[in-house]
XYZ file of C-alpha atoms in Angstrom:
325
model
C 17.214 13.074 26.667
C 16.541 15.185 23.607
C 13.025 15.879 22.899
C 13.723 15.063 19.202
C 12.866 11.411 19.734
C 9.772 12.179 21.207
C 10.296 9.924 23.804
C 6.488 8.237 24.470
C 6.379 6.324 27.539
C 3.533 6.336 30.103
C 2.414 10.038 31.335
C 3.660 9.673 34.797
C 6.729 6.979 34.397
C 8.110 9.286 31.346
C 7.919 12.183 34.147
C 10.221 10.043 36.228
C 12.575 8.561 33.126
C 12.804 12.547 31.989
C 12.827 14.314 34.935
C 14.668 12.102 37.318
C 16.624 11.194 34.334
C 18.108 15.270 33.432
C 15.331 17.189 32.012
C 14.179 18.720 35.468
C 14.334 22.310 34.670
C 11.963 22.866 38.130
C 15.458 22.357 40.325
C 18.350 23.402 40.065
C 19.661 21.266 43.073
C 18.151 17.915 42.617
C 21.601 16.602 40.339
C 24.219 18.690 42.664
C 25.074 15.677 45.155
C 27.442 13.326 44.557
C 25.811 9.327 45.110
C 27.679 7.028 47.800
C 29.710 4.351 46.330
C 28.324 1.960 48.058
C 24.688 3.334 49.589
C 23.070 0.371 49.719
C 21.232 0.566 53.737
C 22.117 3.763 54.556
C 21.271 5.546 57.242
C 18.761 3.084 57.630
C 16.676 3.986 60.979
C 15.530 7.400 59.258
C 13.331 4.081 56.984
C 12.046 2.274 60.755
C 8.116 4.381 59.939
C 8.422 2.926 56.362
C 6.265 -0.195 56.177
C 6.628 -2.530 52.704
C 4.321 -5.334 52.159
C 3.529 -7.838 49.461
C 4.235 -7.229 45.796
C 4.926 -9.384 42.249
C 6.046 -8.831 39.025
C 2.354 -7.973 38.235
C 1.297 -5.608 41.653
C 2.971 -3.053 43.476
C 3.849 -3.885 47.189
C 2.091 -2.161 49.548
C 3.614 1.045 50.971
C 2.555 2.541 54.715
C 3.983 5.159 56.323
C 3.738 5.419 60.592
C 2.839 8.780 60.616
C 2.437 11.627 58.036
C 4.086 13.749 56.913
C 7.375 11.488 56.923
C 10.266 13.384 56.056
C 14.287 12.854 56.850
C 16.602 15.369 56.070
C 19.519 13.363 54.630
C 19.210 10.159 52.613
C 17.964 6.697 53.253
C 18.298 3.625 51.991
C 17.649 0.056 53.275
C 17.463 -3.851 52.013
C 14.490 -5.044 52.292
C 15.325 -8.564 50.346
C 19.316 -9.535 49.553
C 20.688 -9.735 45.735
C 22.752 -11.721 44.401
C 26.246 -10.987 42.405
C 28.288 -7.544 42.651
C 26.765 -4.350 43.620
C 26.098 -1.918 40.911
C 28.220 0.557 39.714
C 28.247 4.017 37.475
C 28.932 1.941 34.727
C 25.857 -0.088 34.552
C 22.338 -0.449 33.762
C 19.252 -0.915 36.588
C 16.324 -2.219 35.321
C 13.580 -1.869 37.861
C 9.956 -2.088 39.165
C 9.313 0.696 41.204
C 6.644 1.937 43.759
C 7.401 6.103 44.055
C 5.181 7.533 47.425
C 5.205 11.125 48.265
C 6.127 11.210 51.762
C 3.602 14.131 52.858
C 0.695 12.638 51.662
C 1.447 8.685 51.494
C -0.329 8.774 48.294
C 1.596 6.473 45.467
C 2.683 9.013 42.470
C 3.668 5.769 40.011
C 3.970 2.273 39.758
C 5.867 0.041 37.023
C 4.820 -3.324 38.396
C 1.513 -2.961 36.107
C 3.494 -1.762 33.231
C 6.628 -1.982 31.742
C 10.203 -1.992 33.821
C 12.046 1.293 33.504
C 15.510 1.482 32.473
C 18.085 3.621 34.599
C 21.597 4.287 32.878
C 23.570 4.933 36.215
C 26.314 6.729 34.247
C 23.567 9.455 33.413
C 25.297 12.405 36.110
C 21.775 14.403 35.320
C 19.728 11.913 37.237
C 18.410 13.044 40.707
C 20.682 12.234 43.520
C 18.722 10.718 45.709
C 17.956 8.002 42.524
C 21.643 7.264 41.989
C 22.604 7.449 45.750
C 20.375 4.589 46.064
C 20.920 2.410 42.713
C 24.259 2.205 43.488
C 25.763 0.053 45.188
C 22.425 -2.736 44.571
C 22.184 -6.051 43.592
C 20.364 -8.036 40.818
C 17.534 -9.509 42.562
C 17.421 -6.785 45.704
C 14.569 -4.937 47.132
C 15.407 -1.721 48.435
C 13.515 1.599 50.014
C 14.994 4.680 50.124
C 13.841 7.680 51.546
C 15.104 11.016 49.075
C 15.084 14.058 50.814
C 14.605 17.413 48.867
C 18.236 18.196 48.701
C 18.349 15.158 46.406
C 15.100 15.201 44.468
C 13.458 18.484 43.384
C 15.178 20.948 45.568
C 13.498 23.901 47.422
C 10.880 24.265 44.225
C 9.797 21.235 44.093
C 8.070 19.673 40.511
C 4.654 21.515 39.545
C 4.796 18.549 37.251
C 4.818 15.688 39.852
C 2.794 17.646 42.174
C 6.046 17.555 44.125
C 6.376 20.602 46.945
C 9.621 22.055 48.017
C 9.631 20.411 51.769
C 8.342 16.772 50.769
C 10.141 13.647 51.028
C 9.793 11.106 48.712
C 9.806 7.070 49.373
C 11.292 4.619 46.855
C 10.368 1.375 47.014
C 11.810 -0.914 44.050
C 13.079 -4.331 42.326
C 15.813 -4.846 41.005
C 15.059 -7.047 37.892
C 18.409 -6.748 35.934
C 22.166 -5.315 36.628
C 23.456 -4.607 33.149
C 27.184 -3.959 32.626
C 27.087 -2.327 28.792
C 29.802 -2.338 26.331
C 31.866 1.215 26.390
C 31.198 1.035 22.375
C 30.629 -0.879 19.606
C 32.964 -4.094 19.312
C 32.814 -6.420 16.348
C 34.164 -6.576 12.372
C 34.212 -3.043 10.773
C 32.407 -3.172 7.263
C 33.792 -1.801 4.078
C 30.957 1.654 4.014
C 29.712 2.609 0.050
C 31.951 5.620 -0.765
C 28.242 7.084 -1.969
C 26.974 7.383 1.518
C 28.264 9.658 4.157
C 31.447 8.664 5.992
C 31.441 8.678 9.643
C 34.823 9.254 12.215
C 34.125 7.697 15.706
C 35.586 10.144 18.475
C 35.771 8.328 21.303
C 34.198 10.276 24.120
C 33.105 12.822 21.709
C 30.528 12.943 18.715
C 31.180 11.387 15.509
C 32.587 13.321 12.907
C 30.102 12.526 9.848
C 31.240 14.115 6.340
C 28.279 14.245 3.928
C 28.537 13.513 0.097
C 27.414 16.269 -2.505
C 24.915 13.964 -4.381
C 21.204 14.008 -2.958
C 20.096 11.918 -0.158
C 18.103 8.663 -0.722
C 14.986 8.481 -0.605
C 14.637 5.953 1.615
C 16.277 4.383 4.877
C 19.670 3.207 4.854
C 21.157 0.770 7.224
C 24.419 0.687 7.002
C 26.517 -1.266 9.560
C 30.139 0.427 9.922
C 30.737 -2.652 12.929
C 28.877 -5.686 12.808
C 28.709 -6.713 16.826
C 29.195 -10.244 17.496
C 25.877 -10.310 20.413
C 22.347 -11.255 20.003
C 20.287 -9.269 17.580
C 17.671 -7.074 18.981
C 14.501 -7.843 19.092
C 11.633 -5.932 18.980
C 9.764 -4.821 22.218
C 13.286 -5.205 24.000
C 15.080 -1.926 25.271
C 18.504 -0.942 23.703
C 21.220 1.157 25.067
C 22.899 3.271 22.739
C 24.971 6.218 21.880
C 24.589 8.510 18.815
C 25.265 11.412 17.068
C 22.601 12.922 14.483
C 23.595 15.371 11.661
C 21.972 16.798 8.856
C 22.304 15.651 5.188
C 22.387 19.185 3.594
C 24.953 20.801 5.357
C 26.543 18.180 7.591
C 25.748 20.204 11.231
C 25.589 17.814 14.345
C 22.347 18.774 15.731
C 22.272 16.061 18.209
C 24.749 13.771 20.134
C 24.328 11.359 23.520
C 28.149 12.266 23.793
C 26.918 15.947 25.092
C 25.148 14.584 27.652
C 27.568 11.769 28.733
C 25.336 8.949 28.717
C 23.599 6.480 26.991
C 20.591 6.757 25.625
C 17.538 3.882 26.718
C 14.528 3.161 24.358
C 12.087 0.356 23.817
C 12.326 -0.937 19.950
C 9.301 -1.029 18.202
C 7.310 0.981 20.874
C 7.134 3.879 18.564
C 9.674 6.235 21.353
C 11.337 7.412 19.050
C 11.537 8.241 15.087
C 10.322 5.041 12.681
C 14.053 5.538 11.208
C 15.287 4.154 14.587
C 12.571 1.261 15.344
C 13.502 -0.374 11.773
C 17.070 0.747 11.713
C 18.243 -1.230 14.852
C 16.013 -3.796 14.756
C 17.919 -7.289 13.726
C 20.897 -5.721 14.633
C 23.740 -7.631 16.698
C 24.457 -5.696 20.138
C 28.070 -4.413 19.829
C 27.441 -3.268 15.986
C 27.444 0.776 15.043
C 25.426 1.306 12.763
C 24.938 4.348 10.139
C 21.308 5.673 9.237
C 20.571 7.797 6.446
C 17.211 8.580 7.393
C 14.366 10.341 5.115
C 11.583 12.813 6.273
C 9.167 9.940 5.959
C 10.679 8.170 7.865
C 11.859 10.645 10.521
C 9.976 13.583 11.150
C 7.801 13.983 8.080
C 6.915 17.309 6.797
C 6.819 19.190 10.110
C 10.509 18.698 11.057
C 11.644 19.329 14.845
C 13.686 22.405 15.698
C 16.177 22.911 13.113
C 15.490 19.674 11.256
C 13.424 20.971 8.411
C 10.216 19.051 6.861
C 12.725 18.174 3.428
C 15.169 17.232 5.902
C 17.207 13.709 5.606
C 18.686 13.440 8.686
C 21.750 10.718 9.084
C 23.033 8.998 12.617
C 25.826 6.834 13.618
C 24.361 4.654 16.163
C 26.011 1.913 18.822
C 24.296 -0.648 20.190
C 25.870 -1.369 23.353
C 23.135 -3.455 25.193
C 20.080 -4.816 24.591
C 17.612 -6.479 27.258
């Protein structure tokens, strides 16, 4: 995830959404293994010391391990309670509670059940292993545990961050609260765009080719939809999927794009995650609709810019909404 948005979730869950989720620069192994089509209870006695107990949508279930440290060299996953519909697949969306216990100490890193679901695009290739390997291949409604060996978490480093050493196991222990099949881009009614605003090319695959005007930039937000989707409009405090590409107004340089990472990009609307742009632009918004924003500094990153987006900056973004939940 770029750190332009300033992604702003919980300390220890935005670890897990960042680091498990591609920005672990303490391993260099934990993305390297390829997840099991269909790893749901796998290797499944290697999880016989791993006790689960109790648990709602408001309090963790209880986690107890036989003995300590409990370690497995390969990966483990088993069902602890049966979903319903088809499994999961790369192209979807897991929305999950999660209880996350490091193996050598027993001690519970994070919860979600007190806090807000997190939100797992399963095409995201930069996610740990041992995370896909066991989100794939559940069911809406499942309770799993899954035991991720080093090889497919942090690698022989570890995470200084998580407080994560090179030899420890960790234990996964999680809900399954929604399986989310996303569209592959926006689908609707393309909108006749004001030749005064910057005109946007969709690549498919690739990022948007956006060709700015030679007038100055408004002054303040446009929302322009290029596709108006024919889904619910999003709400605020819901989380929408999307892809993007961001450019700059003065010279027209792509300085950001979900399309170099190969996955969509998750955020809560209205939580203040990302740039205000963003919350206002999508909200109301059908799902299936791409969108263009032609977003001020006020309304982006104000007078202290990020990276190469200056203070004086307008910064403009073809956005599609391709879920919302």
């Amino acid at each position: 995830m770029s750190p332009r948005f300033r992604f702003a979730a919980p300390a220890l869950a935005a670890a897990l959404a960042v680091t498990i989720a591609g920005c672990g620069e303490e391993s260099s192994t934990g993305s390297s293994s390829s997840p099991s089509a269909a790893s749901a209870g796998q290797n499944s006695a290697a999880l016989d010391g791993v006790k689960v107990a109790g648990g709602s949508d408001k309090a963790a279930p209880k986690v107890e391990l036989a003995k300590k440290p409990f370690t497995t060299a390969t990966f483990a996953s088993k069902v602890l309670k049966e979903g319903t519909g088809d499994a999961a697949t790369d192209k979807d969306v897991a929305v999950i509670d999660y209880v996350l216990v490091n193996g050598r100490t027993g001690e519970t890193m994070d919860s979600t059940y007190e806090k807000k679901e997190t939100v797992f695009p399963l095409s995201d290739e930069q996610l740990l292993a041992g995370l896909r390997k066991s989100l794939i291949g559940a069911k809406q409604g499942a309770r799993m545990v899954s035991a991720i060996p080093p090889a497919d978490a942090f690698g022989s480093e570890g995470s200084t961050q998580l407080g994560v050493q090179g030899t420890d196991t960790l234990v996964l222990v999680y809900d399954v609260i929604k399986k989310i099949t996303p569209l592959a881009t926006a689908e609707g009614t393309a909108q006749k765009v004001d030749s005064t605003l910057p005109q946007a090319i969709f690549n498919d695959g690739k990022p948007a080719t956006i060709t700015m005007p030679k007038s100055d930039p408004p002054k303040e937000l446009v929302v322009e939809p290029l596709i108006t989707g024919k889904g619910a409009k999003v709400e605020s405090g819901q989380t929408a999927l999307v892809t993007y590409t961001g450019a700059l107004w003065r010279d027209g340089k792509v300085f950001d794009s979900s399309f170099n990472r190969n996955s969509p990009f998750p955020f809560q609307v209205g939580a203040g995650q990302v740039i205000a742009g963003w919350d206002k632009g999508l909200k109301g918004q059908p799902v299936g609709s791409r969108l263009l924003l032609v977003i001020p500094p006020k309304e982006g990153y104000g007078e202290a810019g990020s990276g190469e987006i200056k203070g004086t900056d307008t910064i403009v973004f073809v956005v599609d909404i391709l879920a919302a939940y």
